[in-house]
Coordinates of C-alpha atoms and ligand atoms in Angstrom, one line a residue:
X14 CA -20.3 -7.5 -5.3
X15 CA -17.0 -8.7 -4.8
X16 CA -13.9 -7.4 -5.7
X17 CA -10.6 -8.9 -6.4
X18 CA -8.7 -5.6 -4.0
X19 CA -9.6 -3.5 -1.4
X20 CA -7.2 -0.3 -1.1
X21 CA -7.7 1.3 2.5
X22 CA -6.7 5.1 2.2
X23 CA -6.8 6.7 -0.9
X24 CA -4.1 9.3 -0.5
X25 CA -0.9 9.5 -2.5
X26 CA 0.4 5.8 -2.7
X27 CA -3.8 4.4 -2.2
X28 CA -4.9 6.6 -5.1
X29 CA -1.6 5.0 -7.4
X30 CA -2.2 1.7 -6.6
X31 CA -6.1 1.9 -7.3
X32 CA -4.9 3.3 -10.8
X33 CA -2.6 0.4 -11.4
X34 CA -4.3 -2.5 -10.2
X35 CA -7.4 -1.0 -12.2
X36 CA -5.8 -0.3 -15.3
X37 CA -4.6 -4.0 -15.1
X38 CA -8.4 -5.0 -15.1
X39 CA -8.9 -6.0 -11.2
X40 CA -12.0 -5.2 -9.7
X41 CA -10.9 -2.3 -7.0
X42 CA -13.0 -0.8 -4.1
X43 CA -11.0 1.7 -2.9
X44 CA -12.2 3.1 0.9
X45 CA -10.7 6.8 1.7
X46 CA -12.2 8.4 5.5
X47 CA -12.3 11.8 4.2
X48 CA -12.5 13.6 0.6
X49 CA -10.6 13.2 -2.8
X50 CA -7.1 15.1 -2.1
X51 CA -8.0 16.4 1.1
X52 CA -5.6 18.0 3.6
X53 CA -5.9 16.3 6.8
X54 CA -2.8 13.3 5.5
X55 CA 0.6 13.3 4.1
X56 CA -0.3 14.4 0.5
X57 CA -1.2 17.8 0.2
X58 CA 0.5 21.7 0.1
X59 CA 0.8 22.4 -3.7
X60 CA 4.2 21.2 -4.4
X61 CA 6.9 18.3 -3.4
X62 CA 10.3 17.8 -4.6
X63 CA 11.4 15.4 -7.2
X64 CA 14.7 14.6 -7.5
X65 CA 17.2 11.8 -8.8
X66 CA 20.9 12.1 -7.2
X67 CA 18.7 10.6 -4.0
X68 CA 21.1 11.1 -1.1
X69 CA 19.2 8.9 1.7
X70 CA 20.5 5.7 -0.6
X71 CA 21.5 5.2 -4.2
X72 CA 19.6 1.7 -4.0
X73 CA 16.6 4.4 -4.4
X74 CA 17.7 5.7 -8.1
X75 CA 16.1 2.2 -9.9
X76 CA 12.8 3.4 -8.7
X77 CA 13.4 6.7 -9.1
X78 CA 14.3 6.3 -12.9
X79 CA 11.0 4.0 -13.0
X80 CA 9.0 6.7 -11.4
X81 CA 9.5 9.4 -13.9
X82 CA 9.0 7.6 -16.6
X83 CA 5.6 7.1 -14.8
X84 CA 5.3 10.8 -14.2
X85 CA 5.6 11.3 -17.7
X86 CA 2.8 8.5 -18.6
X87 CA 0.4 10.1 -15.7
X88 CA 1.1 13.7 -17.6
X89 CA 0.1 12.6 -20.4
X90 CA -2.9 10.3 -19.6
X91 CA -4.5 13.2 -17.1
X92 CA -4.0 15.9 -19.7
X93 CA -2.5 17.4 -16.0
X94 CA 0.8 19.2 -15.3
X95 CA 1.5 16.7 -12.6
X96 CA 4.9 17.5 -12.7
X97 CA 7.6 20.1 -13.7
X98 CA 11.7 19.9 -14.2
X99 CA 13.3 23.3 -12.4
X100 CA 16.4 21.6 -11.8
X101 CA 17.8 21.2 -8.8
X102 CA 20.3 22.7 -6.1
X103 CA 21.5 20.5 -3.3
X104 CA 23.8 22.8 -1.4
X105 CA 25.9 22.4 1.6
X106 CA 29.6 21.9 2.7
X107 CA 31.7 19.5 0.8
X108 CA 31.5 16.1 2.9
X109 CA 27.5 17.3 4.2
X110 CA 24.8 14.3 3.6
X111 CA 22.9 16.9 0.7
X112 CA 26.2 17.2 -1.2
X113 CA 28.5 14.2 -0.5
X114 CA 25.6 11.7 -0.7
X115 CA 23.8 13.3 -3.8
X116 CA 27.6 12.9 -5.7
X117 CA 27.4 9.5 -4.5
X118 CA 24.4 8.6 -6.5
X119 CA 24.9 10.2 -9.2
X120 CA 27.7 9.1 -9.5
X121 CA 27.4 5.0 -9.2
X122 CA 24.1 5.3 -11.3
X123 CA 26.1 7.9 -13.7
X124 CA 23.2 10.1 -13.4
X125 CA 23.9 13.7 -15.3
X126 CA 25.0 16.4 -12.8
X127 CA 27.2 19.5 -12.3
X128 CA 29.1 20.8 -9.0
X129 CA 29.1 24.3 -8.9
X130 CA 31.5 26.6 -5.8
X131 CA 29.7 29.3 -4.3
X132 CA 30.7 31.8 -6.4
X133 CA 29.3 30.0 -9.1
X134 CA 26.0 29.2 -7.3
X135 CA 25.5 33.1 -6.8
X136 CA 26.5 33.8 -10.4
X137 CA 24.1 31.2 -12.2
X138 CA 20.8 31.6 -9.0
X139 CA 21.4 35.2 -8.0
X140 CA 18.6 35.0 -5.9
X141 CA 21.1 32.5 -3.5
X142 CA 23.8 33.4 -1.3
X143 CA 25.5 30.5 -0.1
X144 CA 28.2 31.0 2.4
X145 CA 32.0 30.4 1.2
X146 CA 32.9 27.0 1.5
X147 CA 29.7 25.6 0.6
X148 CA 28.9 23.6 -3.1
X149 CA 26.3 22.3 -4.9
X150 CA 25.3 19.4 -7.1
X151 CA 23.4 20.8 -9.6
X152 CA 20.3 18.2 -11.2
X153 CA 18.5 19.0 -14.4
X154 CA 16.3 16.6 -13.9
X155 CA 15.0 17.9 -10.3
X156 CA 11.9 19.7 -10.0
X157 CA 8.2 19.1 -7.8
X158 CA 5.7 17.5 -8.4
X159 CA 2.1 18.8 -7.4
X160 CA 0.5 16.4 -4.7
X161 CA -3.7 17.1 -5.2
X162 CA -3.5 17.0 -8.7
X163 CA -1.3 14.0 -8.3
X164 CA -4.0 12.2 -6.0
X165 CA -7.1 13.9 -8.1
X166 CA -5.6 12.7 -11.6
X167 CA -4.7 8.9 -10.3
X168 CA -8.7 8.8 -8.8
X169 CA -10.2 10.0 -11.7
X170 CA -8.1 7.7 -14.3
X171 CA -8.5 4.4 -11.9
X172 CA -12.8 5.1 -11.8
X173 CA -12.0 5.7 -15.6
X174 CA -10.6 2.2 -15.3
X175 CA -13.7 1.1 -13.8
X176 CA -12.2 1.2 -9.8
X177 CA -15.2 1.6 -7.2
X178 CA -14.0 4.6 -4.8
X179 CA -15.8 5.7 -1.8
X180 CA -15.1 8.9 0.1
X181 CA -15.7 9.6 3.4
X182 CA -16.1 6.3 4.9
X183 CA -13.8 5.2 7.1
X184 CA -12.4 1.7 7.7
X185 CA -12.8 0.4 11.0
X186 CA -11.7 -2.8 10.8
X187 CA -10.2 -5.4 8.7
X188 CA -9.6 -9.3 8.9
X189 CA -8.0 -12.1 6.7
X190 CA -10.5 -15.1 5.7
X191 CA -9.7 -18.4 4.4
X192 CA -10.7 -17.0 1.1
X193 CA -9.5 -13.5 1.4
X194 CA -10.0 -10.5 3.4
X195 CA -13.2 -8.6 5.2
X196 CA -13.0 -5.1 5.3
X197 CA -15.5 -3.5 7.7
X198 CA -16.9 0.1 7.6
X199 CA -19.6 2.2 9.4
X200 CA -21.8 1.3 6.1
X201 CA -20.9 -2.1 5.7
X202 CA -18.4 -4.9 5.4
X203 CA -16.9 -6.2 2.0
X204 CA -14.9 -8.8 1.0
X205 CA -12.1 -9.7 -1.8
X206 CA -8.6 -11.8 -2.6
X207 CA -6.9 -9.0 -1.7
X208 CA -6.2 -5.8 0.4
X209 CA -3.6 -3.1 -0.2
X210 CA -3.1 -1.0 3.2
X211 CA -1.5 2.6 2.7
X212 CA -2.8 4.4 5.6
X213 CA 0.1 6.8 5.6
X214 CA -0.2 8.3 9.2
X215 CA -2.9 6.3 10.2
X216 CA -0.5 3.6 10.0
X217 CA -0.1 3.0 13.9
X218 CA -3.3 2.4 14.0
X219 CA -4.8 0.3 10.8
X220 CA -1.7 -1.4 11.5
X221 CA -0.9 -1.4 14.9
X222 CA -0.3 -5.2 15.2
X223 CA 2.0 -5.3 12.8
X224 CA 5.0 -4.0 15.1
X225 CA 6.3 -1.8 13.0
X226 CA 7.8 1.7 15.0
X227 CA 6.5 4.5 13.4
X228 CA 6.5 7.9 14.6
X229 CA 4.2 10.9 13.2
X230 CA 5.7 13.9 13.2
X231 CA 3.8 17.3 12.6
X232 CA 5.5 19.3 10.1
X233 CA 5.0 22.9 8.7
X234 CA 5.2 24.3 5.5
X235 CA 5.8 28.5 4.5
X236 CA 4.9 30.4 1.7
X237 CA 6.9 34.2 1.9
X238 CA 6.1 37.0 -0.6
X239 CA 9.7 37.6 -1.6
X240 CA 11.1 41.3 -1.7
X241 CA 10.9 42.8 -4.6
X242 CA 7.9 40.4 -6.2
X243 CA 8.2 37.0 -6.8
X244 CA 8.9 37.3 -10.9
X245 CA 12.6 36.6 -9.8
X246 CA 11.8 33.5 -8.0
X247 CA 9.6 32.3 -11.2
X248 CA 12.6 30.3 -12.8
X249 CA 14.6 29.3 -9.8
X250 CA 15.0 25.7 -9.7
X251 CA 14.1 23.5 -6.3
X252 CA 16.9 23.4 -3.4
X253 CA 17.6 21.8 -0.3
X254 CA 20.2 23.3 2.1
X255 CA 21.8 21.9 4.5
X256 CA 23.7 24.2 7.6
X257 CA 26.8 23.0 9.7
X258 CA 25.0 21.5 12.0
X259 CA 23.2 19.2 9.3
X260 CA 20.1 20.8 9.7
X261 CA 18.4 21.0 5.8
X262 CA 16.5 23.3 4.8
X263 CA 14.1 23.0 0.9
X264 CA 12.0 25.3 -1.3
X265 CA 10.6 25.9 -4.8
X266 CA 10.3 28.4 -7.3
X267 CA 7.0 30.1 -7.1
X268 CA 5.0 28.5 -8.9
X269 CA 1.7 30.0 -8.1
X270 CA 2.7 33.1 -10.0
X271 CA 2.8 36.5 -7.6
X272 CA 0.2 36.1 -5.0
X273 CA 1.4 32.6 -4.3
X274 CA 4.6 32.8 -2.5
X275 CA 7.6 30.8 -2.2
X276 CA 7.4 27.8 -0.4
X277 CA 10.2 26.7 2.1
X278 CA 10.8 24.3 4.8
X279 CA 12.8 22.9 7.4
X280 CA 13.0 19.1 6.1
X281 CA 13.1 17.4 9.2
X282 CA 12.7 19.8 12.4
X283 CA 9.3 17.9 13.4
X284 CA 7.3 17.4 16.3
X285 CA 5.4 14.1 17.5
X286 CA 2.2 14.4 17.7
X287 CA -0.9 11.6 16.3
X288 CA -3.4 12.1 13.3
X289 CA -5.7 13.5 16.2
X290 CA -3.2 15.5 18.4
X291 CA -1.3 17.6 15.6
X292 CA -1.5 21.5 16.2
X293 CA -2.9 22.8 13.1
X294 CA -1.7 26.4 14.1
X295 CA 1.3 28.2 13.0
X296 CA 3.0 29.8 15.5
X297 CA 4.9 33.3 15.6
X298 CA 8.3 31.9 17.1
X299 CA 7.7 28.7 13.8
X300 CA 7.7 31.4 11.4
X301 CA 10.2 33.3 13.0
X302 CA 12.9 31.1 12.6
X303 CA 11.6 29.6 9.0
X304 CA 12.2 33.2 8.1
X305 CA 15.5 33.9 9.7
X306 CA 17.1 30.8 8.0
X307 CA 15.6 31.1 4.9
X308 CA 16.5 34.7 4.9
X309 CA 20.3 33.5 5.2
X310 CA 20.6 31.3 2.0
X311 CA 17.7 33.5 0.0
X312 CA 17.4 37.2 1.3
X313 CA 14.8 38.4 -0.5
X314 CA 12.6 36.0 1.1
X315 CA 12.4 38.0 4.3
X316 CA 8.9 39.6 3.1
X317 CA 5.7 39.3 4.6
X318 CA 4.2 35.3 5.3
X319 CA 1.0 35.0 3.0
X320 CA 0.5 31.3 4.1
X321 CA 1.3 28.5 6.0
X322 CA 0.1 24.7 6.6
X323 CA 1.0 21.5 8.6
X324 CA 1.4 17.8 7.3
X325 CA 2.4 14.4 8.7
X326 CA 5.9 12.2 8.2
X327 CA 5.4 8.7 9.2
X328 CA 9.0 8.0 10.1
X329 CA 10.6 4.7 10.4
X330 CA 13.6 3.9 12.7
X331 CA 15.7 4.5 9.7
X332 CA 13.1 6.5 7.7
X333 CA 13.2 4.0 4.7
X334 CA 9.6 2.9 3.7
X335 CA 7.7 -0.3 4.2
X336 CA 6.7 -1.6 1.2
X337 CA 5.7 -5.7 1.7
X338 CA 3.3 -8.4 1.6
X339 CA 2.1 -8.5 5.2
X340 CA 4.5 -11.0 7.0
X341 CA 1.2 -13.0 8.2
X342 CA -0.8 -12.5 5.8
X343 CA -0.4 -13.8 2.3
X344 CA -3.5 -11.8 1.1
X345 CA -2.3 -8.6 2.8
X346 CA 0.2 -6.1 1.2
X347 CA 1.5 -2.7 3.1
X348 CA 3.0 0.7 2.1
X349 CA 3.5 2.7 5.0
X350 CA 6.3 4.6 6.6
X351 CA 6.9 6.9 4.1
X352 CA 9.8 9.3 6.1
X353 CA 9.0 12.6 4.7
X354 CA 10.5 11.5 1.2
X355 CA 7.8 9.3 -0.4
X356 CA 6.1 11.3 -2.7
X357 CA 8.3 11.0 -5.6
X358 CA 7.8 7.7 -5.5
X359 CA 3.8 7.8 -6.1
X360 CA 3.6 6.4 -9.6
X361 CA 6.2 3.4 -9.0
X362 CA 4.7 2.6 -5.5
X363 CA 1.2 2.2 -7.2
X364 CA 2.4 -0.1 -9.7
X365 CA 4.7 -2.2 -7.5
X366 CA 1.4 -2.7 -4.8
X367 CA -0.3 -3.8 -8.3
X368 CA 2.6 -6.2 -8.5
X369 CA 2.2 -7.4 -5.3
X370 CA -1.6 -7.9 -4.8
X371 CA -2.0 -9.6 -8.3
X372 CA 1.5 -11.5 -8.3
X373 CA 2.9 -11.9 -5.0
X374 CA 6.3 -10.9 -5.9
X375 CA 7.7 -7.6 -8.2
X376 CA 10.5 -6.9 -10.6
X377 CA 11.3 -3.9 -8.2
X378 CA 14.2 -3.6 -6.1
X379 CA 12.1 -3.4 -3.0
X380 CA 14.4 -5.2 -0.6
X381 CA 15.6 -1.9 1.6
X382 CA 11.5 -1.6 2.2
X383 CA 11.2 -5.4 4.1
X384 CA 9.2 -4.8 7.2
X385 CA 11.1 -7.5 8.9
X386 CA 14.1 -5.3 9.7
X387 CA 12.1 -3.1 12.1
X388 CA 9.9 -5.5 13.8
X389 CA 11.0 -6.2 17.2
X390 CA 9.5 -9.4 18.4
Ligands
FAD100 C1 5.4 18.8 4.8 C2 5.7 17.6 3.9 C3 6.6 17.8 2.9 C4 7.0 16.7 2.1 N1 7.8 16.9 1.0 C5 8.1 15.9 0.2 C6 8.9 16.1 -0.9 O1 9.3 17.3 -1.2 N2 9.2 15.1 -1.8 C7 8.8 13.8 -1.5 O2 9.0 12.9 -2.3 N3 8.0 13.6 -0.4 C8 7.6 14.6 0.4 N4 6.8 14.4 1.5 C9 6.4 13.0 1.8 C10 5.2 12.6 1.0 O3 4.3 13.6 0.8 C11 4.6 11.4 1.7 O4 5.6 10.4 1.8 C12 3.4 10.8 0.9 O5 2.5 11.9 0.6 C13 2.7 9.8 1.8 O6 1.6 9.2 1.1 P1 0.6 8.2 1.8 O7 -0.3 7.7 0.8 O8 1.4 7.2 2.6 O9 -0.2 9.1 2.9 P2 -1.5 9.9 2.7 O10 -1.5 10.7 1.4 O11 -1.7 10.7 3.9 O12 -2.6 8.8 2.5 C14 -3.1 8.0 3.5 C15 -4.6 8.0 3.4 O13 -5.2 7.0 4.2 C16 -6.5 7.5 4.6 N5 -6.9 6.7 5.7 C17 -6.2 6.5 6.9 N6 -6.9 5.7 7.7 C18 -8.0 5.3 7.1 C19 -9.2 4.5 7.4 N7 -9.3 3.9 8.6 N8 -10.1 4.4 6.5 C20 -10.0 5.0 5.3 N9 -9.0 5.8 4.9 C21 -8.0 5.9 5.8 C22 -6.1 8.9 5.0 O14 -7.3 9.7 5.1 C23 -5.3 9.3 3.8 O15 -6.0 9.9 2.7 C24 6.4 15.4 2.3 C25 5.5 15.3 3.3 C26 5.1 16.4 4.1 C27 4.1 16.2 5.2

């Protein structure tokens, strides 16, 4: 048979795009190297934020405004909470990145928001205690979404679109044809117009002579049983916290109910390492200091760890994403490079990549993504 796309990896942004270009009526073979949401990628741990007032770059808030309205649309077509609205605390001092640069968007895209002093941030979230001096935007319309029911509910409605997925088998190769592309796997090789690559931390490799820097970094997610039970942590909306050094901190309500914990992180205190080298342990002195900080923005979190888990960032130079045609090949589109902030984007990635592999170009603003400003030649 042959198909009008191939999607190599079927994680997060694979799984969207197999969804969109299916629902559009293209024939899609989508090839993933382990199982349906698996936990060995970028795309898995229960939970990421969502968020709007995006302080990396207000040039993200079109796609973010896109996205939900996809989040909504994938809600309802799964019959799956995908998604939920906590609101959202991005706390820090004044002229910090998490503050001055969430302000910033919300602000040029007149997004709704509050800023709240400390005192007010302990009145409203007693569970916080954020030191004197620091604020917070407030966002309604911040919350998490849940990553494997994310990837699960985009695989099942793309093979109820009629998409061909295959787990387990890896690609090993691919190659561009005068008529389109050859994808080659331990059980076979297939052909089609049109490949979509979203390899996520694979990327150095599937993609390694495209030229584009990207760094994996291990990074590790923990879940505390709060003090006191984790009904007061039920309601509390998402945060990230940034310190005076600029280090951020994030975490969610507990949304597993008691035995579940409350997940919190360090955003970006990773560790290079490759898809094959990561350490999967969790290690005393790790949690150590994940409790300590967390401990000094959210006391009641300094109970017992009941679990932890690693994942991968693929970081760019300047950890904005790739999201192209492939510069040499016209029948080859990317989306890779993700920097620890992609999965938000899921629902609006998957239908730009449809955009792309069925009409070369997108109504998108997808400019800040061009490849071409990392590759060193
Ligand atoms: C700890 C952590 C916390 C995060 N928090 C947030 C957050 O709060 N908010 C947010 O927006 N984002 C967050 N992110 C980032 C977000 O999760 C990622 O940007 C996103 O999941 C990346 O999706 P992906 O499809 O690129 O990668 P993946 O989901 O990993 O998918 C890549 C897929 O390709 C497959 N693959 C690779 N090579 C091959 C091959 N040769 N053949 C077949 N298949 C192959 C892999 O098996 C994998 O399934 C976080 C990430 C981590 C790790």
């Amino acid at each position: 048979m042959t198909y009008d796309v191939i999607v190599i990896g079927l994680g997060g942004m694979g799984s969207a795009a197999a969804y969109h270009l299916a629902a559009r009526g293209q024939r899609v073979l989508g090839l993933e190297k382990f199982s349906p949401a698996h936990d060995r990628g970028s795309s898995h741990g229960g939970s990421r934020i969502i968020r709007q007032s995006y302080f990396e770059d207000p040039a993200y808030v079109p796609l973010l405004l896109r996205s939900y309205e996809l989040w909504d649309k994938l809600a309802a077509d799964s019959g799956r909470e995908v998604f939920r609205l906590t609101g959202g605390l991005f706390i820090g001092p004044p002229d910090s990145l998490t503050v001055a640069g969430s302000l910033r968007a919300s602000q040029e895209w007149d997004l709704p928001h509050e800023v709240l002093d400390a005192a007010e941030i302990r009145r409203r979230h007693p569970n916080f205690t954020p030191r004197d001096g620091d604020i917070a935007l407030y966002e309604a319309k911040a919350g998490f979404a849940r990553p494997e029911m994310t990837v699960q509910a985009h695989i099942d409605l793309a093979g109820q679109a009629g998409a061909t997925l295959s787990f387990g088998e890896e690609v090993l190769h691919w190659a561009e044809t005068a008529r389109g592309v050859t994808v080659t796997t331990a059980r076979g090789t297939y052909t089609a117009g049109q490949l979509v690559v979203c390899p996520g931390a694979w990327a150095p490799q599937l993609l390694a002579e495209f030229g584009i820097p990207i760094t994996v970094e291990r990074q590790v997610l923990y879940w505390f049983d709060p003090v006191g039970g984790a009904g007061a942590f039920a309601d509390q909306p998402i945060f990230i916290a940034e310190d005076a050094a600029g280090e951020q901190i994030y975490g969610f309500p507990a949304i597993d109910g008691q035995a579940g914990g409350v997940k919190v992180a360090f955003f970006r205190r990773g560790v290079v390492c490759t898809p094959e080298t990561i350490d999967r342990e969790v290690h005393d002195r790790e949690v150590g200091e994940m409790r300590s900080r967390a401990a000094e923005l959210l006391p009641a979190l300094d109970g017992p760890l009941v679990h932890s888990a690693t994942c991968m960032y693929s970081n760019t130079p300047d950890q904005h994403f790739v999201i192209a045609r492939h510069p040499d090949s016209a029948n080859v589109t990317v989306a890779c490079g993700f920097s620890g902030h992609g999965f938000k984007f899921v629902p609006v990635v998957g239908e730009i990549l449809a955009d792309l592999a069925t009409e070369g170009t997108t109504r998108h603003p997808i400019t800040l993504f061009d490849p071409r400003r990392l590759v060193t030649t």
